[in-house]
PDB file of C-alpha atoms in Angstrom:
ATOM      1  CA  MET A  21     105.964 128.287 227.096  1.00  0.00           C
ATOM      2  CA  PHE A  22     106.275 132.028 226.375  1.00  0.00           C
ATOM      3  CA  TYR A  23     108.720 131.265 223.558  1.00  0.00           C
ATOM      4  CA  TYR A  24     106.435 128.802 221.780  1.00  0.00           C
ATOM      5  CA  VAL A  25     103.274 130.862 222.232  1.00  0.00           C
ATOM      6  CA  SER A  26     104.971 134.010 220.941  1.00  0.00           C
ATOM      7  CA  LYS A  27     106.406 132.266 217.870  1.00  0.00           C
ATOM      8  CA  ILE A  28     103.141 130.578 216.874  1.00  0.00           C
ATOM      9  CA  ALA A  29     101.038 133.690 217.518  1.00  0.00           C
ATOM     10  CA  TRP A  30     103.405 135.877 215.554  1.00  0.00           C
ATOM     11  CA  PHE A  31     103.312 133.564 212.526  1.00  0.00           C
ATOM     12  CA  PHE A  32      99.605 134.230 212.146  1.00  0.00           C
ATOM     13  CA  ALA A  33      99.791 137.912 213.172  1.00  0.00           C
ATOM     14  CA  THR A  34     102.625 138.883 210.806  1.00  0.00           C
ATOM     15  CA  PRO A  35     101.075 141.589 208.597  1.00  0.00           C
ATOM     16  CA  SER A  36     102.192 140.044 205.287  1.00  0.00           C
ATOM     17  CA  ASN A  37     100.880 136.608 206.310  1.00  0.00           C
ATOM     18  CA  LEU A  38      97.649 138.080 207.639  1.00  0.00           C
ATOM     19  CA  LEU A  39      96.998 140.119 204.495  1.00  0.00           C
ATOM     20  CA  LEU A  40      97.644 137.132 202.243  1.00  0.00           C
ATOM     21  CA  SER A  41      95.371 134.984 204.395  1.00  0.00           C
ATOM     22  CA  LEU A  42      92.553 137.523 204.084  1.00  0.00           C
ATOM     23  CA  ILE A  43      92.951 137.681 200.305  1.00  0.00           C
ATOM     24  CA  LEU A  44      92.862 133.894 200.045  1.00  0.00           C
ATOM     25  CA  SER A  45      89.887 133.775 202.399  1.00  0.00           C
ATOM     26  CA  GLY A  46      88.042 136.102 200.067  1.00  0.00           C
ATOM     27  CA  PHE A  47      88.667 133.814 197.100  1.00  0.00           C
ATOM     28  CA  VAL A  48      87.532 130.787 199.112  1.00  0.00           C
ATOM     29  CA  LEU A  49      84.335 132.545 200.211  1.00  0.00           C
ATOM     30  CA  ALA A  50      83.668 133.516 196.596  1.00  0.00           C
ATOM     31  CA  LEU A  51      83.295 129.801 195.784  1.00  0.00           C
ATOM     32  CA  PHE A  52      80.045 129.740 197.762  1.00  0.00           C
ATOM     33  CA  ARG A  53      77.081 131.291 196.006  1.00  0.00           C
ATOM     34  CA  ARG A  54      75.649 133.109 199.023  1.00  0.00           C
ATOM     35  CA  LEU A  55      79.054 134.527 199.989  1.00  0.00           C
ATOM     36  CA  ARG A  56      80.376 135.202 196.503  1.00  0.00           C
ATOM     37  CA  ALA A  57      79.857 138.954 196.522  1.00  0.00           C
ATOM     38  CA  PHE A  58      81.308 139.337 200.006  1.00  0.00           C
ATOM     39  CA  GLY A  59      84.289 137.127 199.133  1.00  0.00           C
ATOM     40  CA  ILE A  60      85.093 139.082 195.987  1.00  0.00           C
ATOM     41  CA  ARG A  61      84.878 142.386 197.847  1.00  0.00           C
ATOM     42  CA  LEU A  62      87.082 141.078 200.654  1.00  0.00           C
ATOM     43  CA  ALA A  63      89.743 139.838 198.237  1.00  0.00           C
ATOM     44  CA  PHE A  64      89.650 143.081 196.258  1.00  0.00           C
ATOM     45  CA  VAL A  65      89.859 145.367 199.290  1.00  0.00           C
ATOM     46  CA  MET A  66      92.629 143.355 200.940  1.00  0.00           C
ATOM     47  CA  THR A  67      94.609 143.382 197.702  1.00  0.00           C
ATOM     48  CA  LEU A  68      94.391 147.173 197.595  1.00  0.00           C
ATOM     49  CA  VAL A  69      95.391 147.374 201.286  1.00  0.00           C
ATOM     50  CA  THR A  70      98.378 145.112 200.635  1.00  0.00           C
ATOM     51  CA  ILE A  71      99.538 147.240 197.722  1.00  0.00           C
ATOM     52  CA  GLY A  72      99.069 150.421 199.738  1.00  0.00           C
ATOM     53  CA  LEU A  73     100.963 149.150 202.773  1.00  0.00           C
ATOM     54  CA  GLY A  74     103.706 147.834 200.502  1.00  0.00           C
ATOM     55  CA  LEU A  75     104.254 151.016 198.498  1.00  0.00           C
ATOM     56  CA  LEU A  76     103.363 153.876 200.848  1.00  0.00           C
ATOM     57  CA  PRO A  77     105.902 154.865 203.552  1.00  0.00           C
ATOM     58  CA  ILE A  78     103.596 153.733 206.366  1.00  0.00           C
ATOM     59  CA  ALA A  79     106.064 151.095 207.549  1.00  0.00           C
ATOM     60  CA  THR A  80     108.857 153.675 207.634  1.00  0.00           C
ATOM     61  CA  TYR A  81     106.912 155.860 210.044  1.00  0.00           C
ATOM     62  CA  LEU A  82     106.312 152.746 212.153  1.00  0.00           C
ATOM     63  CA  MET A  83     110.036 151.967 212.290  1.00  0.00           C
ATOM     64  CA  ALA A  84     111.422 155.487 212.698  1.00  0.00           C
ATOM     65  CA  PRO A  85     110.553 155.998 216.408  1.00  0.00           C
ATOM     66  CA  LEU A  86     112.249 152.683 217.234  1.00  0.00           C
ATOM     67  CA  GLU A  87     115.436 153.612 215.397  1.00  0.00           C
ATOM     68  CA  GLU A  88     115.585 157.148 216.760  1.00  0.00           C
ATOM     69  CA  ARG A  89     115.070 156.123 220.393  1.00  0.00           C
ATOM     70  CA  PHE A  90     118.783 155.594 221.077  1.00  0.00           C
ATOM     71  CA  PRO A  91     121.335 157.882 219.416  1.00  0.00           C
ATOM     72  CA  PRO A  92     124.304 156.421 217.533  1.00  0.00           C
ATOM     73  CA  PHE A  93     127.325 155.846 219.756  1.00  0.00           C
ATOM     74  CA  LYS A  94     130.180 158.340 219.839  1.00  0.00           C
ATOM     75  CA  ASP A  95     133.543 157.405 221.333  1.00  0.00           C
ATOM     76  CA  ASP A  96     134.070 159.704 224.305  1.00  0.00           C
ATOM     77  CA  GLY A  97     137.496 158.326 225.215  1.00  0.00           C
ATOM     78  CA  LYS A  98     136.276 156.224 228.133  1.00  0.00           C
ATOM     79  CA  PRO A  99     137.500 152.613 228.251  1.00  0.00           C
ATOM     80  CA  VAL A 100     135.306 149.808 226.966  1.00  0.00           C
ATOM     81  CA  ASP A 101     135.518 146.554 228.929  1.00  0.00           C
ATOM     82  CA  GLY A 102     133.324 144.427 226.722  1.00  0.00           C
ATOM     83  CA  ILE A 103     131.138 144.168 223.652  1.00  0.00           C
ATOM     84  CA  VAL A 104     127.881 142.215 223.513  1.00  0.00           C
ATOM     85  CA  LEU A 105     126.791 141.102 220.055  1.00  0.00           C
ATOM     86  CA  LEU A 106     123.191 139.909 219.889  1.00  0.00           C
ATOM     87  CA  GLY A 107     122.316 137.154 217.430  1.00  0.00           C
ATOM     88  CA  GLY A 108     119.995 137.533 214.516  1.00  0.00           C
ATOM     89  CA  SER A 109     122.485 138.407 211.779  1.00  0.00           C
ATOM     90  CA  VAL A 110     123.580 134.955 210.620  1.00  0.00           C
ATOM     91  CA  GLU A 111     121.698 132.030 209.065  1.00  0.00           C
ATOM     92  CA  ALA A 112     123.078 129.225 211.211  1.00  0.00           C
ATOM     93  CA  SER A 113     121.795 126.212 209.266  1.00  0.00           C
ATOM     94  CA  ASP A 114     122.861 127.709 205.932  1.00  0.00           C
ATOM     95  CA  SER A 115     126.280 128.554 207.337  1.00  0.00           C
ATOM     96  CA  ILE A 116     126.781 124.956 208.422  1.00  0.00           C
ATOM     97  CA  SER A 117     125.651 123.491 205.114  1.00  0.00           C
ATOM     98  CA  ARG A 118     127.746 125.958 203.096  1.00  0.00           C
ATOM     99  CA  GLY A 119     130.793 125.676 205.314  1.00  0.00           C
ATOM    100  CA  ARG A 120     131.102 129.454 205.551  1.00  0.00           C
ATOM    101  CA  LEU A 121     129.402 132.384 207.272  1.00  0.00           C
ATOM    102  CA  VAL A 122     126.041 133.177 205.659  1.00  0.00           C
ATOM    103  CA  ALA A 123     124.778 136.551 206.877  1.00  0.00           C
ATOM    104  CA  ASN A 124     121.343 138.082 206.452  1.00  0.00           C
ATOM    105  CA  GLU A 125     120.122 141.674 206.179  1.00  0.00           C
ATOM    106  CA  SER A 126     121.329 142.412 209.731  1.00  0.00           C
ATOM    107  CA  ALA A 127     124.965 141.673 208.859  1.00  0.00           C
ATOM    108  CA  GLU A 128     126.008 145.113 210.147  1.00  0.00           C
ATOM    109  CA  ARG A 129     125.840 143.650 213.641  1.00  0.00           C
ATOM    110  CA  VAL A 130     128.772 141.387 212.800  1.00  0.00           C
ATOM    111  CA  LEU A 131     130.657 143.973 210.749  1.00  0.00           C
ATOM    112  CA  ASP A 132     130.447 146.680 213.409  1.00  0.00           C
ATOM    113  CA  THR A 133     131.484 144.253 216.131  1.00  0.00           C
ATOM    114  CA  ILE A 134     134.607 143.433 214.132  1.00  0.00           C
ATOM    115  CA  ALA A 135     135.390 147.146 213.869  1.00  0.00           C
ATOM    116  CA  LEU A 136     134.830 147.578 217.609  1.00  0.00           C
ATOM    117  CA  ALA A 137     137.093 144.597 218.338  1.00  0.00           C
ATOM    118  CA  HIS A 138     139.930 146.401 216.573  1.00  0.00           C
ATOM    119  CA  ARG A 139     139.101 149.785 218.097  1.00  0.00           C
ATOM    120  CA  TYR A 140     139.083 148.357 221.626  1.00  0.00           C
ATOM    121  CA  PRO A 141     141.688 145.562 221.568  1.00  0.00           C
ATOM    122  CA  GLN A 142     141.393 144.882 225.312  1.00  0.00           C
ATOM    123  CA  ALA A 143     137.625 144.470 225.308  1.00  0.00           C
ATOM    124  CA  ARG A 144     136.041 141.058 225.708  1.00  0.00           C
ATOM    125  CA  ILE A 145     133.548 140.024 223.036  1.00  0.00           C
ATOM    126  CA  LEU A 146     130.410 138.220 224.139  1.00  0.00           C
ATOM    127  CA  ILE A 147     128.417 136.650 221.305  1.00  0.00           C
ATOM    128  CA  SER A 148     124.887 135.768 222.385  1.00  0.00           C
ATOM    129  CA  GLY A 149     122.660 133.644 220.186  1.00  0.00           C
ATOM    130  CA  GLY A 150     121.408 130.091 220.468  1.00  0.00           C
ATOM    131  CA  GLY A 151     119.283 127.936 218.227  1.00  0.00           C
ATOM    132  CA  GLY A 152     115.747 126.783 218.653  1.00  0.00           C
ATOM    133  CA  THR A 153     112.659 126.595 216.532  1.00  0.00           C
ATOM    134  CA  VAL A 154     109.028 125.965 217.364  1.00  0.00           C
ATOM    135  CA  PHE A 155     109.340 122.298 216.464  1.00  0.00           C
ATOM    136  CA  GLY A 156     112.826 121.554 217.738  1.00  0.00           C
ATOM    137  CA  ASP A 157     116.322 122.834 218.383  1.00  0.00           C
ATOM    138  CA  GLY A 158     118.092 124.568 215.528  1.00  0.00           C
ATOM    139  CA  ALA A 159     121.775 125.289 215.041  1.00  0.00           C
ATOM    140  CA  ALA A 160     123.188 127.878 217.428  1.00  0.00           C
ATOM    141  CA  GLU A 161     124.379 131.104 215.850  1.00  0.00           C
ATOM    142  CA  ALA A 162     126.980 132.240 218.399  1.00  0.00           C
ATOM    143  CA  PRO A 163     129.566 129.456 217.819  1.00  0.00           C
ATOM    144  CA  ILE A 164     129.458 130.089 214.060  1.00  0.00           C
ATOM    145  CA  ILE A 165     130.179 133.789 214.521  1.00  0.00           C
ATOM    146  CA  ALA A 166     132.885 132.975 217.067  1.00  0.00           C
ATOM    147  CA  ASP A 167     134.627 130.660 214.607  1.00  0.00           C
ATOM    148  CA  TYR A 168     134.465 133.368 211.963  1.00  0.00           C
ATOM    149  CA  PHE A 169     135.982 135.942 214.315  1.00  0.00           C
ATOM    150  CA  LYS A 170     138.828 133.568 215.104  1.00  0.00           C
ATOM    151  CA  SER A 171     139.418 132.906 211.409  1.00  0.00           C
ATOM    152  CA  ILE A 172     139.985 136.612 210.731  1.00  0.00           C
ATOM    153  CA  GLY A 173     142.515 136.995 213.517  1.00  0.00           C
ATOM    154  CA  ILE A 174     140.545 138.026 216.612  1.00  0.00           C
ATOM    155  CA  ASP A 175     142.173 136.515 219.706  1.00  0.00           C
ATOM    156  CA  PRO A 176     140.085 133.498 220.836  1.00  0.00           C
ATOM    157  CA  ALA A 177     140.876 134.382 224.455  1.00  0.00           C
ATOM    158  CA  ARG A 178     138.717 137.502 224.090  1.00  0.00           C
ATOM    159  CA  ILE A 179     135.663 135.667 222.787  1.00  0.00           C
ATOM    160  CA  ILE A 180     132.855 134.430 225.026  1.00  0.00           C
ATOM    161  CA  VAL A 181     130.089 132.295 223.527  1.00  0.00           C
ATOM    162  CA  GLU A 182     126.541 132.201 224.847  1.00  0.00           C
ATOM    163  CA  ASP A 183     124.707 129.612 222.760  1.00  0.00           C
ATOM    164  CA  ARG A 184     121.562 128.784 224.785  1.00  0.00           C
ATOM    165  CA  SER A 185     119.366 131.845 224.294  1.00  0.00           C
ATOM    166  CA  ARG A 186     116.360 131.841 221.969  1.00  0.00           C
ATOM    167  CA  THR A 187     114.838 135.218 222.867  1.00  0.00           C
ATOM    168  CA  THR A 188     116.072 138.692 223.734  1.00  0.00           C
ATOM    169  CA  SER A 189     115.225 138.188 227.400  1.00  0.00           C
ATOM    170  CA  GLU A 190     117.299 135.001 227.423  1.00  0.00           C
ATOM    171  CA  ASN A 191     120.128 136.866 225.667  1.00  0.00           C
ATOM    172  CA  ALA A 192     120.273 139.267 228.589  1.00  0.00           C
ATOM    173  CA  ALA A 193     119.923 136.744 231.417  1.00  0.00           C
ATOM    174  CA  TYR A 194     122.393 134.190 230.060  1.00  0.00           C
ATOM    175  CA  SER A 195     124.901 136.899 229.109  1.00  0.00           C
ATOM    176  CA  ARG A 196     124.797 138.342 232.615  1.00  0.00           C
ATOM    177  CA  ASP A 197     125.360 134.918 234.129  1.00  0.00           C
ATOM    178  CA  LEU A 198     128.358 134.274 231.867  1.00  0.00           C
ATOM    179  CA  VAL A 199     130.324 137.495 232.307  1.00  0.00           C
ATOM    180  CA  LYS A 200     129.071 138.604 235.735  1.00  0.00           C
ATOM    181  CA  PRO A 201     129.685 142.297 234.966  1.00  0.00           C
ATOM    182  CA  ARG A 202     131.297 144.282 237.725  1.00  0.00           C
ATOM    183  CA  GLU A 203     130.222 147.699 238.884  1.00  0.00           C
ATOM    184  CA  GLY A 204     131.843 150.391 236.766  1.00  0.00           C
ATOM    185  CA  GLU A 205     132.484 148.179 233.754  1.00  0.00           C
ATOM    186  CA  ARG A 206     131.382 149.476 230.397  1.00  0.00           C
ATOM    187  CA  TRP A 207     129.824 147.065 227.929  1.00  0.00           C
ATOM    188  CA  LEU A 208     128.620 148.087 224.488  1.00  0.00           C
ATOM    189  CA  LEU A 209     125.471 146.386 223.221  1.00  0.00           C
ATOM    190  CA  VAL A 210     125.463 145.845 219.457  1.00  0.00           C
ATOM    191  CA  THR A 211     122.124 145.159 217.837  1.00  0.00           C
ATOM    192  CA  SER A 212     119.825 146.622 215.199  1.00  0.00           C
ATOM    193  CA  ALA A 213     118.641 150.172 215.921  1.00  0.00           C
ATOM    194  CA  TRP A 214     114.987 149.135 215.686  1.00  0.00           C
ATOM    195  CA  HIS A 215     115.607 146.370 218.231  1.00  0.00           C
ATOM    196  CA  MET A 216     117.604 148.500 220.676  1.00  0.00           C
ATOM    197  CA  PRO A 217     114.748 149.748 222.929  1.00  0.00           C
ATOM    198  CA  ARG A 218     113.591 146.233 223.782  1.00  0.00           C
ATOM    199  CA  ALA A 219     117.153 144.945 224.123  1.00  0.00           C
ATOM    200  CA  ILE A 220     118.179 147.742 226.487  1.00  0.00           C
ATOM    201  CA  GLY A 221     115.003 147.187 228.480  1.00  0.00           C
ATOM    202  CA  VAL A 222     115.685 143.519 229.172  1.00  0.00           C
ATOM    203  CA  PHE A 223     119.378 144.057 229.949  1.00  0.00           C
ATOM    204  CA  GLU A 224     118.429 146.713 232.486  1.00  0.00           C
ATOM    205  CA  LYS A 225     115.782 144.379 233.908  1.00  0.00           C
ATOM    206  CA  VAL A 226     118.295 141.585 234.605  1.00  0.00           C
ATOM    207  CA  GLY A 227     120.850 143.974 236.097  1.00  0.00           C
ATOM    208  CA  PHE A 228     123.359 144.115 233.262  1.00  0.00           C
ATOM    209  CA  PRO A 229     124.065 147.808 232.481  1.00  0.00           C
ATOM    210  CA  VAL A 230     125.021 148.306 228.837  1.00  0.00           C
ATOM    211  CA  THR A 231     125.637 151.215 226.482  1.00  0.00           C
ATOM    212  CA  ALA A 232     123.660 151.208 223.255  1.00  0.00           C
ATOM    213  CA  TYR A 233     125.567 150.798 220.002  1.00  0.00           C
ATOM    214  CA  PRO A 234     122.771 150.761 217.409  1.00  0.00           C
ATOM    215  CA  VAL A 235     123.495 149.523 213.877  1.00  0.00           C
ATOM    216  CA  ASP A 236     121.488 148.171 210.927  1.00  0.00           C
ATOM    217  CA  PHE A 237     119.333 151.255 210.393  1.00  0.00           C
ATOM    218  CA  ARG A 238     116.452 150.590 208.009  1.00  0.00           C
ATOM    219  CA  THR A 239     115.142 154.160 207.731  1.00  0.00           C
ATOM    220  CA  GLY A 240     117.033 157.096 206.257  1.00  0.00           C
ATOM    221  CA  GLY A 241     116.113 159.774 208.755  1.00  0.00           C
ATOM    222  CA  ALA A 242     113.390 162.422 208.768  1.00  0.00           C
ATOM    223  CA  SER A 243     114.314 163.824 205.354  1.00  0.00           C
ATOM    224  CA  ASN A 244     113.822 160.450 203.661  1.00  0.00           C
ATOM    225  CA  ASN A 245     110.922 158.971 205.600  1.00  0.00           C
ATOM    226  CA  TYR A 246     108.331 160.279 203.160  1.00  0.00           C
ATOM    227  CA  ARG A 247     109.672 158.280 200.224  1.00  0.00           C
ATOM    228  CA  PRO A 248     107.468 155.469 198.894  1.00  0.00           C
ATOM    229  CA  PHE A 249     108.831 152.007 198.244  1.00  0.00           C
ATOM    230  CA  ALA A 250     109.722 150.839 194.738  1.00  0.00           C
ATOM    231  CA  PHE A 251     108.569 147.283 195.471  1.00  0.00           C
ATOM    232  CA  VAL A 252     105.593 146.063 197.474  1.00  0.00           C
ATOM    233  CA  SER A 253     107.765 143.369 199.040  1.00  0.00           C
ATOM    234  CA  ASP A 254     110.136 146.010 200.492  1.00  0.00           C
ATOM    235  CA  GLY A 255     107.352 147.856 202.267  1.00  0.00           C
ATOM    236  CA  LEU A 256     105.771 144.679 203.588  1.00  0.00           C
ATOM    237  CA  ARG A 257     109.113 143.438 204.889  1.00  0.00           C
ATOM    238  CA  ARG A 258     109.653 146.660 206.822  1.00  0.00           C
ATOM    239  CA  LEU A 259     106.065 146.509 208.043  1.00  0.00           C
ATOM    240  CA  ASP A 260     106.638 142.973 209.358  1.00  0.00           C
ATOM    241  CA  VAL A 261     109.804 143.992 211.208  1.00  0.00           C
ATOM    242  CA  GLY A 262     108.323 147.140 212.721  1.00  0.00           C
ATOM    243  CA  THR A 263     105.079 145.496 213.776  1.00  0.00           C
ATOM    244  CA  LYS A 264     106.928 142.586 215.351  1.00  0.00           C
ATOM    245  CA  GLU A 265     109.139 144.915 217.359  1.00  0.00           C
ATOM    246  CA  TRP A 266     106.269 147.022 218.678  1.00  0.00           C
ATOM    247  CA  THR A 267     104.398 143.838 219.546  1.00  0.00           C
ATOM    248  CA  GLY A 268     107.508 142.562 221.320  1.00  0.00           C
ATOM    249  CA  LEU A 269     107.802 145.754 223.356  1.00  0.00           C
ATOM    250  CA  ILE A 270     104.197 145.459 224.498  1.00  0.00           C
ATOM    251  CA  GLY A 271     104.491 141.736 225.219  1.00  0.00           C
ATOM    252  CA  TYR A 272     107.717 142.109 227.184  1.00  0.00           C
ATOM    253  CA  TYR A 273     106.276 144.942 229.263  1.00  0.00           C
ATOM    254  CA  LEU A 274     103.044 143.104 230.048  1.00  0.00           C
ATOM    255  CA  THR A 275     104.926 139.931 231.057  1.00  0.00           C
ATOM    256  CA  GLY A 276     107.399 141.800 233.258  1.00  0.00           C
ATOM    257  CA  ARG A 277     110.456 141.308 231.072  1.00  0.00           C
ATOM    258  CA  THR A 278     111.026 145.056 230.907  1.00  0.00           C
ATOM    259  CA  ASN A 279     110.230 147.812 233.371  1.00  0.00           C
ATOM    260  CA  GLU A 280     109.189 150.325 230.720  1.00  0.00           C
ATOM    261  CA  LEU A 281     106.902 150.035 227.722  1.00  0.00           C
ATOM    262  CA  PHE A 282     109.303 152.017 225.531  1.00  0.00           C
ATOM    263  CA  PRO A 283     112.759 152.057 227.177  1.00  0.00           C
ATOM    264  CA  ALA A 284     114.768 155.235 226.654  1.00  0.00           C
ATOM    265  CA  PRO A 285     118.404 156.268 227.201  1.00  0.00           C
ATOM    266  CA  GLN A 286     119.388 157.130 230.731  1.00  0.00           C
ATOM    267  CA  PRO A 287     120.509 160.747 231.221  1.00  0.00           C
ATOM    268  CA  SER A 288     124.150 159.670 231.517  1.00  0.00           C
ATOM    269  CA  SER A 289     124.037 157.719 228.254  1.00  0.00           C
ATOM    270  CA  VAL A 290     122.392 160.518 226.270  1.00  0.00           C
ATOM    271  CA  ALA A 291     125.548 162.576 226.639  1.00  0.00           C
ATOM    272  CA  VAL A 292     127.507 159.789 224.997  1.00  0.00           C
ATOM    273  CA  GLY A 293     125.326 159.776 221.903  1.00  0.00           C
ATOM    274  CA  SER A 294     125.678 161.846 218.791  1.00  0.00           C
ATOM    275  CA  ALA A 295     124.000 162.115 215.441  1.00  0.00           C
ATOM    276  CA  SER A 296     126.993 160.548 213.736  1.00  0.00           C
ATOM    277  CA  ARG A 297     127.100 156.967 212.565  1.00  0.00           C
TER     278      ARG A 297
END
């Protein structure tokens, strides 16, 4: 039930959808004589707000704290037993219809996992990502990525596929059940930097200790955060992503899926991090 409620609620709460809905509502209200002035004002104001949110770096400042929460990983020489790749980087249905891997803007998750697979040749690779849509089951992402990894020469014996999960909390629970991590093992968690706080929170909640390996940075760091966007669509896209992630953090905390509202690195893991990428 949580999955369906969250998906439907987010469709209407997505900033770009909400702003467009308010603009259209203004035009509809303007068709009625008594509400014409109010409708025109509403449409005009919401249009200006949309342009402002799309061009000004407001969304960047929303995303930056998420991306800076966990430092980029630095190899400290300690062995790595496994790598967990979270789904969200591949368009499953398009990949099936095209007969090849079709990645989206989070493709760095896949690319960095490939690099890690070569850097740590003994590490197991767990790919977590199922299908599922509000109105039915979609194609699972994990098997598609697994097939791609095999096609480029990664040993199939190293690959573990978790293809049931639809949410980050399910990613963590199903992954734990599959690999049953032992005490002392070191697993790297590969996901987008802006998604890392929530992901770490749920993995800790289910008892699967992982080390953050953030990728797919959308902001350029403090020196670039002030820059406006060249296109309204770019700012709105970042606003959608950042708002969704903050909403997810709050929702997961309130429903007991994480123990902290804004999970942070543990003292032992901070020493591993560095400012390098």
